[in-house]
PDB file of C-alpha atoms in Angstrom:
ATOM      1  CA  MET A   1      -0.075  -0.073  -0.085  1.00  0.00           C
ATOM      2  CA  SER A   2       1.227   3.440  -0.807  1.00  0.00           C
ATOM      3  CA  LYS A   3       0.908   6.158   1.805  1.00  0.00           C
ATOM      4  CA  ILE A   4      -0.457   9.705   0.683  1.00  0.00           C
ATOM      5  CA  ILE A   5       1.270  12.450   2.616  1.00  0.00           C
ATOM      6  CA  VAL A   6       0.091  15.962   2.390  1.00  0.00           C
ATOM      7  CA  CYS A   7       3.141  18.529   2.691  1.00  0.00           C
ATOM      8  CA  THR A   8       2.339  22.086   3.165  1.00  0.00           C
ATOM      9  CA  PHE A   9       3.542  25.417   4.397  1.00  0.00           C
ATOM     10  CA  LEU A  10       1.088  27.224   6.469  1.00  0.00           C
ATOM     11  CA  THR A  11       0.751  30.558   8.154  1.00  0.00           C
ATOM     12  CA  LEU A  12      -0.197  30.559  11.725  1.00  0.00           C
ATOM     13  CA  ASP A  13      -3.752  31.255  10.621  1.00  0.00           C
ATOM     14  CA  GLY A  14      -3.789  28.325   8.294  1.00  0.00           C
ATOM     15  CA  VAL A  15      -3.233  30.086   4.884  1.00  0.00           C
ATOM     16  CA  MET A  16      -1.300  27.893   2.343  1.00  0.00           C
ATOM     17  CA  GLN A  17      -1.655  30.158  -0.659  1.00  0.00           C
ATOM     18  CA  ALA A  18       1.452  31.406  -2.755  1.00  0.00           C
ATOM     19  CA  PRO A  19       4.216  30.883  -0.064  1.00  0.00           C
ATOM     20  CA  GLY A  20       6.915  31.024  -2.707  1.00  0.00           C
ATOM     21  CA  GLY A  21       6.486  34.492  -4.554  1.00  0.00           C
ATOM     22  CA  PRO A  22       4.037  37.264  -5.311  1.00  0.00           C
ATOM     23  CA  ASP A  23       3.074  35.752  -8.669  1.00  0.00           C
ATOM     24  CA  GLU A  24       2.562  32.262  -7.643  1.00  0.00           C
ATOM     25  CA  ASP A  25      -1.283  32.313  -7.030  1.00  0.00           C
ATOM     26  CA  ALA A  26      -2.982  35.665  -7.086  1.00  0.00           C
ATOM     27  CA  GLU A  27      -6.537  34.033  -7.209  1.00  0.00           C
ATOM     28  CA  SER A  28      -9.390  36.002  -5.578  1.00  0.00           C
ATOM     29  CA  GLY A  29      -7.031  39.014  -5.370  1.00  0.00           C
ATOM     30  CA  PHE A  30      -4.640  37.604  -2.896  1.00  0.00           C
ATOM     31  CA  GLU A  31      -1.917  40.285  -2.155  1.00  0.00           C
ATOM     32  CA  HIS A  32       0.451  38.217   0.227  1.00  0.00           C
ATOM     33  CA  GLY A  33       2.255  35.983  -2.161  1.00  0.00           C
ATOM     34  CA  GLY A  34       5.871  35.217  -1.041  1.00  0.00           C
ATOM     35  CA  TRP A  35       4.952  35.171   2.715  1.00  0.00           C
ATOM     36  CA  GLN A  36       7.154  32.204   3.581  1.00  0.00           C
ATOM     37  CA  LYS A  37      10.644  33.269   2.677  1.00  0.00           C
ATOM     38  CA  PRO A  38      10.973  36.160   5.310  1.00  0.00           C
ATOM     39  CA  VAL A  39      10.106  33.766   8.005  1.00  0.00           C
ATOM     40  CA  ASP A  40      12.066  30.763   6.638  1.00  0.00           C
ATOM     41  CA  ASP A  41      15.271  29.390   8.296  1.00  0.00           C
ATOM     42  CA  ASP A  42      17.996  26.637   7.774  1.00  0.00           C
ATOM     43  CA  GLU A  43      16.055  24.147  10.028  1.00  0.00           C
ATOM     44  CA  VAL A  44      12.729  24.296   7.888  1.00  0.00           C
ATOM     45  CA  GLY A  45      14.982  23.605   4.815  1.00  0.00           C
ATOM     46  CA  ALA A  46      16.573  20.691   6.405  1.00  0.00           C
ATOM     47  CA  ALA A  47      12.998  19.302   7.524  1.00  0.00           C
ATOM     48  CA  ILE A  48      11.723  19.819   3.924  1.00  0.00           C
ATOM     49  CA  ALA A  49      14.631  17.930   2.488  1.00  0.00           C
ATOM     50  CA  GLY A  50      13.824  14.958   4.727  1.00  0.00           C
ATOM     51  CA  TRP A  51      10.113  14.934   3.310  1.00  0.00           C
ATOM     52  CA  TYR A  52      11.521  14.214   0.057  1.00  0.00           C
ATOM     53  CA  GLU A  53      14.435  11.866   0.947  1.00  0.00           C
ATOM     54  CA  HIS A  54      11.725   9.587   2.340  1.00  0.00           C
ATOM     55  CA  SER A  55       9.332   9.800  -0.579  1.00  0.00           C
ATOM     56  CA  ASP A  56       9.044   7.931  -3.730  1.00  0.00           C
ATOM     57  CA  ALA A  57       6.671  10.222  -5.723  1.00  0.00           C
ATOM     58  CA  MET A  58       4.827  13.627  -5.878  1.00  0.00           C
ATOM     59  CA  LEU A  59       1.011  14.073  -6.400  1.00  0.00           C
ATOM     60  CA  LEU A  60       0.224  17.491  -7.940  1.00  0.00           C
ATOM     61  CA  GLY A  61      -2.686  19.417  -8.973  1.00  0.00           C
ATOM     62  CA  ARG A  62      -2.501  21.460 -12.213  1.00  0.00           C
ATOM     63  CA  LYS A  63      -1.424  24.738 -10.692  1.00  0.00           C
ATOM     64  CA  THR A  64       1.249  23.493  -8.764  1.00  0.00           C
ATOM     65  CA  TYR A  65       2.420  21.080 -11.627  1.00  0.00           C
ATOM     66  CA  GLU A  66       2.558  23.876 -14.244  1.00  0.00           C
ATOM     67  CA  ILE A  67       4.635  26.070 -11.545  1.00  0.00           C
ATOM     68  CA  PHE A  68       7.078  23.301 -10.749  1.00  0.00           C
ATOM     69  CA  ALA A  69       7.343  22.251 -14.546  1.00  0.00           C
ATOM     70  CA  SER A  70       8.234  25.745 -15.407  1.00  0.00           C
ATOM     71  CA  TYR A  71      10.973  25.995 -12.905  1.00  0.00           C
ATOM     72  CA  TRP A  72      12.816  22.659 -11.983  1.00  0.00           C
ATOM     73  CA  PRO A  73      13.681  21.543 -15.377  1.00  0.00           C
ATOM     74  CA  THR A  74      16.066  24.485 -15.796  1.00  0.00           C
ATOM     75  CA  ALA A  75      16.946  25.196 -12.178  1.00  0.00           C
ATOM     76  CA  ASP A  76      20.331  25.519 -10.817  1.00  0.00           C
ATOM     77  CA  PRO A  77      21.922  22.090 -11.082  1.00  0.00           C
ATOM     78  CA  ASP A  78      24.038  22.719  -7.631  1.00  0.00           C
ATOM     79  CA  ASN A  79      20.844  22.974  -5.923  1.00  0.00           C
ATOM     80  CA  PRO A  80      20.469  19.781  -4.191  1.00  0.00           C
ATOM     81  CA  PHE A  81      16.790  19.735  -4.736  1.00  0.00           C
ATOM     82  CA  THR A  82      17.113  20.164  -8.481  1.00  0.00           C
ATOM     83  CA  ALA A  83      17.881  16.535  -9.426  1.00  0.00           C
ATOM     84  CA  ARG A  84      15.479  15.157  -6.875  1.00  0.00           C
ATOM     85  CA  MET A  85      12.634  17.234  -8.017  1.00  0.00           C
ATOM     86  CA  ASN A  86      13.286  16.169 -11.867  1.00  0.00           C
ATOM     87  CA  GLU A  87      13.907  12.501 -11.072  1.00  0.00           C
ATOM     88  CA  MET A  88      10.982  11.747  -8.775  1.00  0.00           C
ATOM     89  CA  ARG A  89       7.810  10.154 -10.347  1.00  0.00           C
ATOM     90  CA  LYS A  90       5.076  12.820 -10.528  1.00  0.00           C
ATOM     91  CA  TYR A  91       1.468  12.117 -10.723  1.00  0.00           C
ATOM     92  CA  VAL A  92      -0.814  14.967 -12.039  1.00  0.00           C
ATOM     93  CA  ALA A  93      -4.412  15.523 -11.182  1.00  0.00           C
ATOM     94  CA  SER A  94      -6.082  17.836 -13.863  1.00  0.00           C
ATOM     95  CA  ARG A  95      -9.456  18.306 -15.533  1.00  0.00           C
ATOM     96  CA  THR A  96      -7.961  20.517 -18.249  1.00  0.00           C
ATOM     97  CA  LEU A  97      -4.617  19.367 -19.122  1.00  0.00           C
ATOM     98  CA  THR A  98      -4.242  16.774 -21.770  1.00  0.00           C
ATOM     99  CA  SER A  99      -0.681  15.829 -21.578  1.00  0.00           C
ATOM    100  CA  VAL A 100       2.340  16.353 -19.199  1.00  0.00           C
ATOM    101  CA  GLU A 101       5.836  16.943 -20.345  1.00  0.00           C
ATOM    102  CA  TRP A 102       8.050  17.290 -17.347  1.00  0.00           C
ATOM    103  CA  GLN A 103      10.295  14.325 -16.886  1.00  0.00           C
ATOM    104  CA  ASN A 104       8.629  11.328 -15.089  1.00  0.00           C
ATOM    105  CA  SER A 105       5.280  12.895 -15.186  1.00  0.00           C
ATOM    106  CA  THR A 106       1.938  11.054 -15.511  1.00  0.00           C
ATOM    107  CA  LEU A 107      -1.520  12.530 -16.058  1.00  0.00           C
ATOM    108  CA  LEU A 108      -4.191  10.823 -13.958  1.00  0.00           C
ATOM    109  CA  GLU A 109      -7.319   9.643 -15.738  1.00  0.00           C
ATOM    110  CA  GLY A 110     -10.833  10.014 -14.617  1.00  0.00           C
ATOM    111  CA  ASP A 111     -12.061  11.204 -11.127  1.00  0.00           C
ATOM    112  CA  ALA A 112      -9.184  12.223  -8.942  1.00  0.00           C
ATOM    113  CA  ALA A 113     -10.208  10.482  -6.010  1.00  0.00           C
ATOM    114  CA  ASP A 114     -10.921   7.309  -7.685  1.00  0.00           C
ATOM    115  CA  ALA A 115      -7.343   7.585  -9.447  1.00  0.00           C
ATOM    116  CA  VAL A 116      -5.779   8.177  -5.947  1.00  0.00           C
ATOM    117  CA  ARG A 117      -7.344   5.212  -4.337  1.00  0.00           C
ATOM    118  CA  LYS A 118      -5.893   3.136  -7.137  1.00  0.00           C
ATOM    119  CA  LEU A 119      -2.532   4.667  -6.395  1.00  0.00           C
ATOM    120  CA  LYS A 120      -2.901   3.928  -2.579  1.00  0.00           C
ATOM    121  CA  ALA A 121      -3.589   0.381  -3.531  1.00  0.00           C
ATOM    122  CA  SER A 122      -0.283  -0.037  -5.320  1.00  0.00           C
ATOM    123  CA  ASP A 123       3.109  -0.743  -3.968  1.00  0.00           C
ATOM    124  CA  GLY A 124       4.228   2.924  -4.968  1.00  0.00           C
ATOM    125  CA  GLY A 125       5.759   3.849  -1.548  1.00  0.00           C
ATOM    126  CA  ASN A 126       5.259   7.349  -0.034  1.00  0.00           C
ATOM    127  CA  ILE A 127       3.479   9.866  -2.425  1.00  0.00           C
ATOM    128  CA  ASN A 128       3.712  13.484  -1.398  1.00  0.00           C
ATOM    129  CA  VAL A 129       0.884  15.907  -2.181  1.00  0.00           C
ATOM    130  CA  VAL A 130       2.853  19.203  -2.573  1.00  0.00           C
ATOM    131  CA  GLY A 131       1.007  22.423  -2.620  1.00  0.00           C
ATOM    132  CA  SER A 132      -2.039  21.832  -4.634  1.00  0.00           C
ATOM    133  CA  GLY A 133      -4.632  23.138  -2.324  1.00  0.00           C
ATOM    134  CA  ASP A 134      -7.693  21.995  -4.405  1.00  0.00           C
ATOM    135  CA  LEU A 135      -6.476  18.485  -4.751  1.00  0.00           C
ATOM    136  CA  ALA A 136      -5.379  18.289  -1.133  1.00  0.00           C
ATOM    137  CA  GLN A 137      -8.943  19.239   0.006  1.00  0.00           C
ATOM    138  CA  THR A 138     -10.496  16.881  -2.328  1.00  0.00           C
ATOM    139  CA  LEU A 139      -8.359  13.966  -0.824  1.00  0.00           C
ATOM    140  CA  ILE A 140      -9.227  15.166   2.793  1.00  0.00           C
ATOM    141  CA  ARG A 141     -13.021  15.097   1.810  1.00  0.00           C
ATOM    142  CA  HIS A 142     -12.662  11.486   0.747  1.00  0.00           C
ATOM    143  CA  ASP A 143     -10.663  10.289   3.574  1.00  0.00           C
ATOM    144  CA  LEU A 144      -7.569   9.427   1.498  1.00  0.00           C
ATOM    145  CA  VAL A 145      -4.728  11.270   3.404  1.00  0.00           C
ATOM    146  CA  ASP A 146      -2.485   9.126   5.644  1.00  0.00           C
ATOM    147  CA  GLU A 147      -0.206  11.847   7.012  1.00  0.00           C
ATOM    148  CA  TYR A 148       0.041  15.665   7.247  1.00  0.00           C
ATOM    149  CA  ARG A 149       3.573  17.202   7.265  1.00  0.00           C
ATOM    150  CA  LEU A 150       3.232  20.855   7.902  1.00  0.00           C
ATOM    151  CA  THR A 151       5.571  23.672   8.546  1.00  0.00           C
ATOM    152  CA  ILE A 152       3.512  26.301  10.453  1.00  0.00           C
ATOM    153  CA  HIS A 153       5.327  29.719  10.242  1.00  0.00           C
ATOM    154  CA  PRO A 154       5.031  32.720  12.684  1.00  0.00           C
ATOM    155  CA  VAL A 155       3.138  34.939  10.461  1.00  0.00           C
ATOM    156  CA  ILE A 156      -0.621  35.862  10.241  1.00  0.00           C
ATOM    157  CA  ILE A 157      -2.088  36.705   6.877  1.00  0.00           C
ATOM    158  CA  GLY A 158      -5.798  37.036   7.386  1.00  0.00           C
ATOM    159  CA  THR A 159      -6.957  36.118   4.061  1.00  0.00           C
ATOM    160  CA  GLY A 160      -6.369  33.363   1.399  1.00  0.00           C
ATOM    161  CA  LYS A 161      -6.863  29.732   0.797  1.00  0.00           C
ATOM    162  CA  ARG A 162      -6.607  27.323   3.879  1.00  0.00           C
ATOM    163  CA  LEU A 163      -5.711  23.790   4.009  1.00  0.00           C
ATOM    164  CA  PHE A 164      -8.582  22.831   6.373  1.00  0.00           C
ATOM    165  CA  ALA A 165     -11.319  25.048   4.756  1.00  0.00           C
ATOM    166  CA  ASP A 166     -14.879  24.901   5.629  1.00  0.00           C
ATOM    167  CA  GLY A 167     -16.345  21.447   5.102  1.00  0.00           C
ATOM    168  CA  ALA A 168     -13.278  19.520   6.135  1.00  0.00           C
ATOM    169  CA  ILE A 169     -14.153  16.091   7.807  1.00  0.00           C
ATOM    170  CA  PRO A 170     -13.723  16.299  11.608  1.00  0.00           C
ATOM    171  CA  THR A 171     -10.698  14.262  12.255  1.00  0.00           C
ATOM    172  CA  ALA A 172      -8.538  13.490  15.342  1.00  0.00           C
ATOM    173  CA  LEU A 173      -4.824  13.653  14.763  1.00  0.00           C
ATOM    174  CA  GLU A 174      -2.173  11.526  16.379  1.00  0.00           C
ATOM    175  CA  PRO A 175       1.222  13.367  16.572  1.00  0.00           C
ATOM    176  CA  VAL A 176       4.132  11.704  14.738  1.00  0.00           C
ATOM    177  CA  SER A 177       6.652  14.517  15.496  1.00  0.00           C
ATOM    178  CA  VAL A 178       6.373  18.077  16.559  1.00  0.00           C
ATOM    179  CA  THR A 179       9.439  20.442  16.767  1.00  0.00           C
ATOM    180  CA  THR A 180      10.119  24.193  16.713  1.00  0.00           C
ATOM    181  CA  THR A 181      12.784  25.829  14.830  1.00  0.00           C
ATOM    182  CA  LYS A 182      15.167  28.609  16.027  1.00  0.00           C
ATOM    183  CA  GLY A 183      13.132  30.950  13.865  1.00  0.00           C
ATOM    184  CA  GLY A 184       9.759  30.017  15.606  1.00  0.00           C
ATOM    185  CA  THR A 185       8.405  27.600  12.830  1.00  0.00           C
ATOM    186  CA  VAL A 186       6.565  24.672  13.974  1.00  0.00           C
ATOM    187  CA  VAL A 187       7.465  21.478  12.023  1.00  0.00           C
ATOM    188  CA  ALA A 188       4.986  19.008  12.513  1.00  0.00           C
ATOM    189  CA  ALA A 189       3.854  15.521  11.254  1.00  0.00           C
ATOM    190  CA  TYR A 190       0.261  14.183  12.156  1.00  0.00           C
ATOM    191  CA  ARG A 191      -1.566  10.931  11.151  1.00  0.00           C
ATOM    192  CA  PRO A 192      -5.452  10.953  11.114  1.00  0.00           C
ATOM    193  CA  ASN A 193      -6.697   8.770  13.902  1.00  0.00           C
ATOM    194  CA  GLY A 194     -10.629   8.387  13.525  1.00  0.00           C
ATOM    195  CA  ARG A 195     -13.128  10.991  14.579  1.00  0.00           C
ATOM    196  CA  PRO A 196     -12.700  13.411  17.453  1.00  0.00           C
ATOM    197  CA  SER A 197     -14.164  12.627  20.771  1.00  0.00           C
ATOM    198  CA  TYR A 198     -15.905  15.314  22.821  1.00  0.00           C
ATOM    199  CA  ASP A 199     -16.296  16.008  26.538  1.00  0.00           C
ATOM    200  CA  SER A 200     -16.756  18.885  29.070  1.00  0.00           C
ATOM    201  CA  TYR A 201     -14.887  20.311  31.882  1.00  0.00           C
ATOM    202  CA  GLU A 202     -18.061  20.926  33.436  1.00  0.00           C
ATOM    203  CA  LYS A 203     -18.853  17.936  35.726  1.00  0.00           C
ATOM    204  CA  VAL A 204     -22.176  18.008  37.548  1.00  0.00           C
ATOM    205  CA  THR A 205     -21.958  16.441  40.997  1.00  0.00           C
ATOM    206  CA  ARG A 206     -24.884  15.243  42.513  1.00  0.00           C
ATOM    207  CA  PRO A 207     -25.265  15.629  46.435  1.00  0.00           C
ATOM    208  CA  GLN A 208     -24.861  12.331  48.073  1.00  0.00           C
ATOM    209  CA  GLU A 209     -28.375  11.104  49.338  1.00  0.00           C
ATOM    210  CA  SER A 210     -28.717  10.758  53.169  1.00  0.00           C
ATOM    211  CA  SER A 211     -28.862   7.040  54.175  1.00  0.00           C
TER     212      SER A 211
END
């Protein structure tokens, strides 16, 4: 069985939109693109490198695929990520693309959730969902995510696309690892662990009956 792992950069208020640059994703008038770099640090980079070191493939939505495919094939070969990103298998979920040209890329056919179920049933190792907010939310709604790997950065944006948007399935999470970098970023991994349980701090104590 393959594991579907959502790997995402988040602001403290849960925004995942356009961390990498002002022109990455301006949908809905988003004006805060490029919020991640000013709050990044070396420990975050090392954690992200680990995400890819232990993964076998990437699963991308159309927008993230197009951003990556326009950058990584001609990226600096001295960047340690360049070879890894180009060599990894890439699965692309899109309703509009008819072909994918980036090295080792495969366009998934049919419904995205059904296609990912088939990937999970294969012996394909760990598959990272990188960025791809719309795709990630589809996978969350269909209970297809096996693990979340998140960097939660010390910045509040206030608007933008959120990983856990309205309508997300209530889910309890089991912490796998949680650390904080010197710059204040929380690097966390969680696994879904069923539905949340509910309780109250208000306990009603009945007076003891006299015998």
